[in-house]
Coordinates of C-alpha atoms in Angstrom, one line a residue:
Chain A
M26 CA 26.3 -63.0 24.3
S27 CA 29.1 -62.8 26.9
Q28 CA 27.4 -60.5 29.4
A29 CA 24.6 -61.6 31.6
S30 CA 21.5 -61.8 29.5
L31 CA 17.9 -61.9 30.3
V32 CA 15.4 -64.1 28.4
F33 CA 11.7 -63.3 28.0
A34 CA 9.0 -65.3 26.4
C35 CA 6.8 -63.6 23.8
R36 CA 4.2 -64.4 21.2
P37 CA 5.3 -64.4 17.6
I38 CA 3.1 -62.6 15.1
A39 CA 5.4 -62.2 12.1
E40 CA 8.1 -64.8 11.7
G41 CA 11.9 -64.2 11.6
K42 CA 14.8 -63.4 13.9
A43 CA 16.8 -60.2 14.3
E44 CA 19.4 -58.6 16.6
G45 CA 20.0 -55.0 17.3
T46 CA 20.0 -52.0 19.6
V47 CA 16.8 -51.2 21.5
L48 CA 14.9 -48.0 21.0
I49 CA 11.8 -47.4 23.1
S50 CA 8.8 -45.2 22.3
K51 CA 6.1 -44.5 24.8
D52 CA 4.0 -43.0 22.0
E53 CA 2.3 -44.9 19.2
I54 CA 4.3 -44.7 16.0
M55 CA 3.2 -43.6 12.5
F56 CA 5.9 -44.8 10.1
Y57 CA 4.8 -42.4 7.4
L58 CA 6.1 -39.5 9.6
C59 CA 9.6 -40.9 9.4
D60 CA 12.2 -39.6 6.9
P61 CA 12.8 -42.6 4.6
A62 CA 16.3 -41.5 3.9
T63 CA 17.5 -41.5 7.6
G64 CA 14.8 -43.3 9.5
R65 CA 14.3 -40.3 11.7
I66 CA 10.8 -39.7 13.2
T67 CA 9.6 -36.3 12.0
E68 CA 6.3 -36.1 13.8
K69 CA 6.0 -32.9 15.8
G70 CA 5.7 -33.5 19.5
H71 CA 6.5 -37.2 19.2
C72 CA 8.6 -38.5 22.1
L73 CA 11.2 -39.8 19.6
E74 CA 11.1 -36.8 17.3
G75 CA 14.5 -36.6 15.6
R76 CA 15.5 -40.1 16.6
S77 CA 16.1 -42.8 14.0
V78 CA 14.3 -46.2 13.9
A79 CA 16.7 -47.6 11.3
G80 CA 18.1 -51.0 12.2
K81 CA 16.6 -50.8 15.7
I82 CA 14.7 -53.3 17.8
L83 CA 11.8 -51.0 18.2
V84 CA 9.8 -51.3 21.5
F85 CA 6.5 -49.3 21.3
P86 CA 2.8 -49.6 22.3
G87 CA 1.4 -49.9 18.7
G88 CA 0.8 -48.2 15.4
K89 CA -1.6 -45.4 14.6
G90 CA -3.0 -43.5 11.6
S91 CA -4.4 -44.2 8.1
S92 CA -3.6 -47.7 6.8
S93 CA -2.3 -46.7 3.4
V94 CA 0.2 -44.2 4.8
Q95 CA 1.3 -46.5 7.6
V96 CA 2.2 -49.3 5.3
D97 CA 3.8 -47.0 2.7
G98 CA 5.9 -45.4 5.5
L99 CA 7.2 -48.8 6.5
Y100 CA 7.8 -49.8 2.9
Q101 CA 9.7 -46.6 2.1
L102 CA 11.9 -47.3 5.1
L103 CA 12.4 -50.9 4.2
S104 CA 13.3 -50.2 0.6
R105 CA 16.1 -47.9 1.7
G106 CA 17.3 -50.3 4.4
N107 CA 16.1 -48.0 7.2
A108 CA 13.2 -50.1 8.6
P109 CA 13.4 -51.3 12.2
K110 CA 15.0 -54.8 12.4
A111 CA 12.2 -56.1 14.7
M112 CA 9.2 -54.7 16.5
I113 CA 8.0 -55.5 20.0
I114 CA 4.6 -54.1 20.7
E115 CA 1.8 -54.2 23.3
R116 CA -1.3 -53.6 21.1
P117 CA -1.3 -55.3 17.7
D118 CA -3.5 -53.8 15.0
T119 CA -4.4 -55.2 11.7
I120 CA -2.4 -52.6 9.7
L121 CA 0.9 -53.2 11.6
V122 CA 0.4 -57.0 11.6
T123 CA -0.2 -57.2 7.8
S124 CA 2.6 -54.9 7.1
A125 CA 5.1 -56.9 9.2
I126 CA 4.0 -60.2 7.6
I127 CA 4.2 -59.1 4.0
M128 CA 7.4 -57.1 4.5
E129 CA 8.9 -59.9 6.6
I130 CA 9.8 -57.8 9.7
P131 CA 9.8 -59.9 12.9
L132 CA 6.9 -58.7 15.1
V133 CA 6.1 -60.0 18.6
D134 CA 3.7 -59.1 21.5
R135 CA 2.6 -60.4 24.8
V136 CA 6.1 -60.3 26.3
E137 CA 6.3 -61.8 29.7
P138 CA 6.1 -59.5 32.8
G139 CA 9.4 -58.0 33.7
F140 CA 10.6 -57.1 30.2
Y141 CA 9.3 -53.6 30.4
E142 CA 10.9 -52.9 33.7
A143 CA 14.2 -54.4 32.5
V144 CA 14.5 -52.9 29.0
A145 CA 16.2 -49.5 28.3
D146 CA 17.3 -47.6 25.3
G147 CA 20.7 -48.8 24.0
D148 CA 20.3 -52.4 25.3
L149 CA 21.2 -55.1 22.9
A150 CA 18.3 -57.4 22.0
C151 CA 17.7 -60.5 20.0
V152 CA 14.1 -61.1 18.9
D153 CA 13.5 -64.7 17.8
A154 CA 9.9 -64.7 16.6
D155 CA 10.2 -68.3 15.4
K156 CA 10.9 -69.5 18.9
G157 CA 8.9 -66.8 20.7
K158 CA 11.7 -65.4 22.8
I159 CA 13.6 -62.1 23.4
T160 CA 17.1 -62.1 24.7
L161 CA 18.2 -58.8 26.3
V162 CA 21.8 -57.7 27.2
K163 CA 21.9 -54.6 29.3
S164 CA 24.2 -51.8 28.0
Chain B
M25 CA -8.3 -71.5 13.8
Y26 CA -11.1 -73.5 12.1
L27 CA -11.1 -73.4 8.3
T28 CA -13.8 -74.8 6.0
A29 CA -12.9 -77.2 3.3
E30 CA -13.0 -74.4 0.7
E31 CA -10.8 -72.1 2.9
K32 CA -8.3 -74.9 3.3
D33 CA -8.3 -75.3 -0.5
M34 CA -7.7 -71.6 -0.9
L35 CA -4.7 -71.8 1.5
A36 CA -3.4 -74.9 -0.2
G37 CA -3.3 -73.2 -3.6
K38 CA -6.2 -74.9 -5.4
Y39 CA -7.6 -71.5 -6.3
G40 CA -4.2 -70.2 -7.5
K41 CA -1.1 -68.7 -5.8
G42 CA -2.6 -65.3 -5.3
T43 CA -5.6 -66.6 -3.4
A44 CA -3.3 -68.8 -1.4
L45 CA -1.1 -65.8 -0.4
A46 CA -4.2 -63.7 0.5
M47 CA -5.5 -66.6 2.7
K48 CA -2.1 -66.9 4.3
V49 CA -2.2 -63.3 5.4
L50 CA -5.8 -63.6 6.7
V51 CA -5.0 -66.8 8.6
A52 CA -1.9 -65.1 10.2
L53 CA -4.2 -62.2 11.2
G54 CA -6.8 -64.6 12.6
E55 CA -4.2 -66.4 14.6
C56 CA -2.8 -63.2 16.0
F57 CA -6.2 -62.0 17.1
D58 CA -7.4 -65.4 18.3
A59 CA -10.2 -65.6 15.7
P60 CA -12.1 -68.9 15.9
R61 CA -13.0 -69.0 12.2
M62 CA -13.3 -67.1 8.9
V63 CA -16.6 -65.3 8.0
P64 CA -17.8 -64.2 4.5
V65 CA -17.7 -60.5 3.6
S66 CA -20.2 -58.9 1.3
R67 CA -18.4 -55.5 0.7
V68 CA -14.9 -54.3 0.6
H69 CA -13.3 -50.8 0.4
I70 CA -9.6 -50.6 -0.3
A71 CA -7.8 -47.4 0.8
S72 CA -5.6 -47.8 -2.3
S73 CA -3.2 -44.9 -2.0
K74 CA -1.3 -45.2 -5.3
K75 CA 1.9 -45.1 -3.3
E76 CA 4.8 -47.5 -4.1
A77 CA 3.8 -50.0 -1.4
D78 CA 0.3 -50.1 -2.8
L79 CA 1.4 -51.0 -6.3
W80 CA 4.0 -53.4 -5.0
F81 CA 1.4 -55.5 -3.2
V82 CA -1.4 -55.4 -5.7
Q83 CA 1.0 -56.2 -8.5
K84 CA 2.4 -59.1 -6.5
M85 CA -1.1 -60.5 -6.1
L86 CA -2.0 -59.9 -9.8
D87 CA 1.2 -61.7 -10.9
A88 CA 0.2 -64.6 -8.7
G89 CA -3.1 -64.8 -10.5
A90 CA -5.4 -63.2 -8.0
Y91 CA -8.9 -61.8 -8.8
C92 CA -11.4 -60.2 -6.5
R93 CA -14.4 -62.4 -5.5
V94 CA -15.9 -59.3 -4.0
A95 CA -15.6 -56.2 -6.2
S96 CA -14.0 -53.6 -4.0
T97 CA -14.4 -49.8 -4.1
L98 CA -11.2 -47.7 -4.1
N99 CA -9.8 -44.6 -2.5
P100 CA -8.8 -41.6 -4.6
G101 CA -5.4 -41.0 -6.0
Y102 CA -5.5 -37.8 -8.1
N103 CA -6.9 -36.6 -11.4
P104 CA -3.9 -37.1 -13.8
D105 CA -5.1 -34.8 -16.6
Y106 CA -5.8 -31.8 -14.2
C107 CA -2.7 -32.3 -12.2
R108 CA -0.4 -32.6 -15.3
E109 CA -1.8 -29.4 -16.7
H110 CA -2.3 -27.3 -13.6
L111 CA -0.1 -28.6 -10.8
A112 CA 3.2 -29.5 -12.5
T113 CA 2.9 -33.1 -11.4
S114 CA 5.9 -35.2 -12.7
E115 CA 5.4 -37.9 -15.4
K116 CA 7.2 -40.3 -13.0
D117 CA 4.5 -39.8 -10.4
I118 CA 1.7 -40.0 -13.0
E119 CA 3.1 -43.2 -14.3
L120 CA 3.0 -44.8 -10.8
L121 CA -0.6 -43.6 -10.5
L122 CA -1.7 -45.0 -13.8
R123 CA 0.1 -48.3 -13.2
T124 CA -1.5 -48.7 -9.8
C125 CA -5.0 -47.9 -11.2
E126 CA -4.4 -50.4 -14.0
A127 CA -3.4 -53.1 -11.6
Y128 CA -6.5 -52.6 -9.5
Q129 CA -8.7 -52.6 -12.6
K130 CA -7.2 -55.9 -13.7
I131 CA -7.7 -57.4 -10.3
G132 CA -11.4 -56.6 -10.4
A133 CA -11.9 -53.5 -8.2
I134 CA -14.4 -50.7 -8.9
P135 CA -12.6 -47.4 -9.7
T136 CA -14.7 -45.1 -7.6
Y137 CA -11.7 -43.2 -6.3
S138 CA -13.7 -41.7 -3.4
C139 CA -12.9 -41.7 0.3
T140 CA -16.6 -41.4 1.3
P141 CA -17.9 -44.7 -0.3
Y142 CA -20.3 -45.0 2.8
L143 CA -22.3 -42.1 1.5
E144 CA -23.1 -43.3 -2.0
T145 CA -21.5 -46.3 -3.7
N146 CA -20.7 -48.8 -1.0
V147 CA -23.2 -48.5 1.8
P148 CA -23.4 -51.4 4.2
R149 CA -26.5 -52.1 6.2
F150 CA -26.7 -52.4 10.0
G151 CA -24.9 -55.5 11.2
E152 CA -23.4 -56.4 7.8
V153 CA -19.9 -57.8 8.0
V154 CA -17.5 -56.0 5.6
A155 CA -13.8 -55.3 5.2
F156 CA -13.2 -51.5 4.9
S157 CA -9.9 -49.7 5.2
E158 CA -9.2 -46.0 5.4
T159 CA -9.1 -43.4 8.2
S160 CA -12.6 -42.0 8.0
V161 CA -14.3 -45.0 6.3
T162 CA -13.7 -47.7 8.9
V163 CA -14.8 -45.6 11.9
Y164 CA -17.9 -44.2 10.0
V165 CA -19.3 -47.6 8.9
N166 CA -18.8 -49.1 12.4
S167 CA -20.0 -46.1 14.4
V168 CA -22.6 -44.4 12.3
L169 CA -24.0 -47.2 10.1
G170 CA -23.6 -50.0 12.6
A171 CA -21.9 -52.3 10.0
R172 CA -19.0 -54.4 11.2
T173 CA -15.5 -54.0 10.1
N174 CA -12.1 -54.1 11.6
R175 CA -9.6 -51.4 11.0
E176 CA -8.4 -53.1 7.9
S177 CA -5.1 -52.2 6.1
V178 CA -5.0 -51.7 2.3
Q179 CA -3.4 -55.1 2.1
S180 CA -5.7 -57.0 4.4
S181 CA -8.8 -55.6 2.7
L182 CA -7.4 -56.6 -0.7
C183 CA -6.9 -60.1 0.7
A184 CA -10.5 -60.0 1.9
A185 CA -11.7 -59.0 -1.6
I186 CA -9.7 -61.8 -3.2
T187 CA -10.9 -64.5 -0.8
G188 CA -14.3 -63.1 0.2
R189 CA -13.4 -63.8 3.8
V190 CA -12.2 -62.1 7.0
P191 CA -11.1 -63.7 10.3
E192 CA -13.8 -63.2 12.9
Y193 CA -12.3 -61.0 15.6
G194 CA -12.2 -57.5 17.0
F195 CA -15.1 -55.3 15.9
L196 CA -17.0 -58.2 14.2
L197 CA -17.8 -59.4 17.7
D198 CA -20.6 -57.9 20.0
E199 CA -18.4 -57.7 23.1
N200 CA -15.7 -55.6 21.5
R201 CA -18.1 -53.1 20.1
K202 CA -19.1 -51.9 23.6
G203 CA -17.7 -48.6 24.8
N204 CA -15.0 -48.5 27.5
I205 CA -14.2 -44.8 27.9
L206 CA -16.8 -42.3 29.0
V207 CA -16.1 -38.9 27.3
E208 CA -18.1 -36.1 29.0
V209 CA -18.0 -33.2 26.6
Q210 CA -18.4 -30.0 28.7
A211 CA -17.2 -27.8 25.8
D212 CA -20.0 -26.1 24.0
I213 CA -20.0 -27.9 20.6
K214 CA -21.6 -25.6 18.1
S215 CA -20.3 -26.3 14.6
D216 CA -19.2 -29.2 12.4
F217 CA -15.7 -27.8 12.9
D218 CA -15.8 -28.3 16.7
Y219 CA -16.1 -32.1 16.0
Q220 CA -12.8 -31.9 14.2
L221 CA -11.1 -30.6 17.3
L222 CA -13.0 -33.0 19.6
G223 CA -11.8 -35.9 17.5
Y224 CA -8.3 -34.5 17.7
C225 CA -8.4 -34.7 21.5
A226 CA -7.6 -38.4 21.0
K227 CA -4.4 -38.2 23.0
K228 CA -6.4 -37.2 26.1
I229 CA -9.2 -39.7 25.4
G230 CA -6.7 -42.6 25.1
P231 CA -7.1 -45.9 23.3
G232 CA -10.4 -47.8 23.4
V233 CA -14.0 -47.2 22.3
P234 CA -15.2 -43.7 23.4
V235 CA -18.8 -43.0 24.4
F236 CA -19.5 -39.3 24.0
T237 CA -22.1 -37.6 26.2
G238 CA -22.9 -33.9 26.3
L239 CA -23.2 -33.5 22.6
P240 CA -26.3 -32.1 20.8
T241 CA -28.6 -34.8 19.3
D242 CA -29.1 -33.0 16.0
I243 CA -25.6 -33.8 14.7
S244 CA -25.0 -33.4 11.0
Q245 CA -23.6 -36.1 8.8
E246 CA -20.5 -33.9 8.2
A247 CA -19.9 -33.6 12.0
L248 CA -20.0 -37.4 12.3
I249 CA -17.5 -37.8 9.5
N250 CA -15.3 -35.1 11.1
L251 CA -15.3 -36.7 14.6
G252 CA -14.4 -40.2 13.3
T253 CA -11.8 -39.0 10.9
Q254 CA -9.9 -36.9 13.4
L255 CA -10.1 -39.5 16.2
N256 CA -8.5 -41.9 13.8
T257 CA -5.9 -39.4 12.6
A258 CA -4.7 -38.4 16.1
G259 CA -5.0 -42.0 17.4
A260 CA -6.2 -45.4 16.3
Y261 CA -9.9 -45.9 16.7
A262 CA -12.3 -48.2 14.9
M263 CA -15.5 -47.0 16.6
F264 CA -17.2 -44.5 18.8
H265 CA -20.6 -44.1 20.3
I266 CA -22.7 -41.0 20.8
V267 CA -25.5 -41.6 23.3
G268 CA -28.9 -41.0 21.6
V269 CA -27.3 -40.6 18.1
T270 CA -25.4 -43.6 16.9
P271 CA -27.3 -46.9 16.4
E272 CA -25.6 -49.1 19.0
A273 CA -25.9 -46.4 21.7
P274 CA -29.6 -45.7 22.3
T275 CA -28.8 -45.4 26.0
I276 CA -25.6 -45.1 28.0
E277 CA -26.2 -48.5 29.5
E278 CA -26.4 -50.1 26.0
A279 CA -23.4 -48.2 24.8
F280 CA -21.2 -49.7 27.6
G281 CA -22.8 -53.1 28.1
D282 CA -22.3 -54.9 31.4
K283 CA -18.8 -53.7 32.2
G284 CA -19.3 -49.9 32.3
P285 CA -16.5 -47.3 31.6
Q286 CA -12.9 -48.1 32.6
R287 CA -12.1 -44.4 32.4
V288 CA -13.8 -41.1 32.4
V289 CA -12.4 -38.2 30.4
V290 CA -13.7 -34.7 30.5
I291 CA -13.3 -32.5 27.4
T292 CA -13.6 -28.7 28.0
E293 CA -13.4 -25.6 25.9
A294 CA -9.8 -25.3 26.9
D295 CA -9.0 -28.7 25.5
L296 CA -10.4 -27.8 22.1
E297 CA -8.5 -24.4 22.2
A298 CA -5.3 -26.2 23.1
V299 CA -5.6 -28.7 20.3
L300 CA -6.2 -25.9 17.7
E301 CA -3.3 -23.9 19.1
E302 CA -1.0 -27.0 18.8
I303 CA -1.9 -28.0 15.3
S304 CA -2.6 -24.7 13.5
L305 CA -0.3 -22.0 12.4
P306 CA -1.3 -18.6 13.8
P307 CA -3.5 -16.3 11.7
G308 CA -1.9 -14.6 8.7
K309 CA -1.6 -14.5 5.0
I310 CA -2.3 -17.6 3.0
D311 CA -1.3 -18.9 -0.5
F312 CA -4.1 -21.4 -1.1
A313 CA -7.1 -23.1 0.4
L314 CA -7.5 -26.9 0.4
L315 CA -10.9 -28.4 1.3
G316 CA -12.4 -31.8 1.1
C317 CA -10.4 -34.2 3.4
P318 CA -12.4 -36.4 3.6
H319 CA -14.2 -35.7 0.3
Y320 CA -16.7 -32.9 0.7
T321 CA -20.4 -33.8 0.7
L322 CA -22.8 -32.0 -1.5
N323 CA -24.0 -29.9 1.5
Q324 CA -20.4 -28.6 2.0
I325 CA -19.9 -27.9 -1.7
R326 CA -23.2 -26.0 -1.7
E327 CA -22.0 -23.9 1.3
V328 CA -18.7 -23.0 -0.5
A329 CA -20.5 -22.2 -3.8
H330 CA -23.0 -19.8 -2.2
M331 CA -20.2 -18.0 -0.3
V332 CA -18.1 -17.4 -3.5
A333 CA -20.9 -16.9 -6.0
G334 CA -20.3 -13.6 -7.9
K335 CA -17.0 -13.0 -6.2
K336 CA -13.3 -13.5 -7.1
L337 CA -11.0 -15.7 -5.0
A338 CA -7.7 -14.0 -4.0
V339 CA -5.8 -17.3 -3.8
E340 CA -6.1 -20.8 -5.4
M341 CA -8.9 -22.9 -3.8
W342 CA -9.5 -26.6 -4.3
V343 CA -12.5 -28.5 -3.2
L344 CA -12.0 -32.3 -3.4
T345 CA -15.0 -34.5 -3.8
S346 CA -16.4 -37.7 -5.4
T347 CA -17.2 -37.9 -9.1
L348 CA -20.9 -38.3 -8.3
N349 CA -20.9 -35.1 -6.2
K350 CA -19.0 -33.2 -8.8
E351 CA -21.5 -34.2 -11.4
L352 CA -24.4 -33.3 -9.2
A353 CA -22.8 -30.0 -8.3
A354 CA -22.6 -29.3 -12.0
R355 CA -26.2 -30.1 -12.5
M356 CA -27.1 -27.9 -9.6
G357 CA -25.2 -24.9 -10.9
L358 CA -22.8 -25.0 -8.0
L359 CA -19.7 -26.0 -10.0
A360 CA -20.1 -23.0 -12.2
M361 CA -20.3 -20.7 -9.2
I362 CA -17.1 -22.0 -7.8
E363 CA -15.3 -22.1 -11.1
E364 CA -16.4 -18.5 -12.1
A365 CA -14.9 -17.3 -8.8
G366 CA -11.6 -18.9 -9.8
G367 CA -11.9 -22.1 -7.6
H368 CA -11.5 -25.7 -8.6
V369 CA -13.6 -28.8 -7.8
L370 CA -11.5 -31.9 -8.3
D371 CA -12.8 -35.4 -8.2
N372 CA -10.7 -38.6 -7.9
T373 CA -8.2 -36.7 -5.8
C374 CA -6.8 -37.0 -2.3
I375 CA -4.8 -34.4 -0.3
D376 CA -2.0 -36.9 0.4
Q377 CA -0.7 -37.3 -3.2
P378 CA 2.5 -36.1 -5.0
C379 CA 0.4 -33.6 -7.0
W380 CA 0.5 -31.2 -4.0
E381 CA 4.2 -31.2 -3.6
Y382 CA 4.5 -28.0 -5.6
L383 CA 2.9 -26.3 -2.7
A384 CA 6.0 -26.9 -0.6
G385 CA 7.0 -23.9 1.5
K386 CA 3.5 -22.3 1.0
I387 CA 0.9 -21.6 3.6
G388 CA -2.6 -22.9 3.2
V389 CA -5.9 -22.9 5.0
T390 CA -8.0 -26.0 5.6
D391 CA -10.8 -27.1 7.8
S392 CA -9.3 -30.6 8.3
P393 CA -6.6 -31.4 10.8
K394 CA -6.1 -34.6 8.9
C395 CA -5.3 -32.7 5.8
A396 CA -2.7 -30.6 7.6
Y397 CA -1.2 -33.7 9.4
Y398 CA -0.6 -35.7 6.2
S399 CA 0.2 -32.8 3.9
K400 CA 3.1 -31.5 6.0
R401 CA 5.3 -34.3 4.8
R402 CA 5.0 -32.8 1.3
G403 CA 6.0 -29.3 2.4
P404 CA 3.1 -27.0 2.8
D405 CA 1.9 -25.8 6.3
F406 CA -1.6 -24.9 7.4
I407 CA -3.8 -22.6 9.3
I408 CA -6.8 -24.7 10.4
R409 CA -10.2 -23.1 10.7
D410 CA -13.9 -23.9 10.0
L411 CA -15.2 -24.1 6.5
R412 CA -16.6 -20.5 6.4
T413 CA -13.4 -19.0 7.7
C414 CA -11.4 -20.9 5.2
V415 CA -13.6 -19.7 2.3
E416 CA -13.5 -16.1 3.6
A417 CA -9.7 -16.4 3.8
A418 CA -9.6 -17.7 0.2
L419 CA -11.5 -14.6 -0.8
K420 CA -9.3 -12.2 1.1
G421 CA -5.9 -13.9 0.9
E422 CA -5.5 -14.1 4.7
V423 CA -7.0 -15.4 7.9
S424 CA -7.6 -12.5 10.2

């Protein structure tokens, strides 16, 4: 990464490493209310309604909703190549954690202070859940 | 985390690859939530959805030689014979359903196909450690029965059934079961339906364990089901307390423990009205009525039956319930009342299944915000009202 980059420590939950563009949600996310074909969030009134999670480094508070639909939502996205590349969360829940482990999507939490002030939509981020660090390049 | 010799053997593959994978998932969960050890579970409910992800994982476990140590109850899919004949369900969808059911049968689950196991077939006692998944189930067994479960996923509960273990964290521990949000209900809560709207105020209530005050103390079982279901649809909740009603909240002090509330939220009549306005279509003509999300209790079936007895429904009406309730409704003569009016009582069936896709573009009426929330993905839209208004609408063909 040629531009000045910021590095933040985090706690790995589901192993793996991924790089991509950051998309931030202030609302919890229910992956079932995403269009599997495009990755777009379809939930009415959601702060990311109409935006696509496909291939993104998704920064959000946590998951919500019924377990069976949450996991299937993520599976449908994954099987069409439209899942997020990695997930950075604040509140892990059992459903999201199991889904990430069995679907092998890197998932981290407990990012060190400063990350949330620094990060913005469109930044480039590399999540290394094996080493427990996030590298951020401002757009 | 600490593992016993047997748990280490499970992880190392001495009980087969399937058990090893199940233990790997549980250990990862335990590490994530800082669990000190595993604890045995005596009951499991799997919110098997019969969706592709569901089959994918259970088949993966089955192929790896897994079998349930604890026989788990299962969530509904849909009734294939009825849906093939009446709802134009595709053979492709039915094949996915049947393959999933077969995989769960082979892995040793109990094919109850009900989303209210806590009422009849899988009822934990106070303090019992269990692994229950599903929107309404988890919150009901924690809050109303005082059993202990985390908000398990389909997959983590299957892993618990296979190993007979869960990591000890979250809602298995005393300190996490205490309330941290005081919800002062100033709205006048009169009917079971008002609890649906109260639960749907989750955005205003915010994350945590709410302790409700200001509610009547003679709350029906159905109202308690409604409150938990909608809280967990509009947000992510494992537990709530109602002071003087639920078993771990005999007093407000005991509900909160030493720490007291972190936040106070007031719910007024205007909040409930705003929720209904946001989630329901305005009144008008309807094409169908869909009731029983979660599965209707015998009391609810009885109320529907007596309202339609001797009359004819103007639109299709489905009442979803458990096999036991359908059988009892038949014995009580209630099933005949509903069927003679032109309605259907369906067991083994959930609202969030492909059999309902043929309703795309149509307008229904339901008493469950959860039903409306999940069905929208399949095409139909809903007017949301209380049970009696729904049934009156089904008789007239419109909500006035």
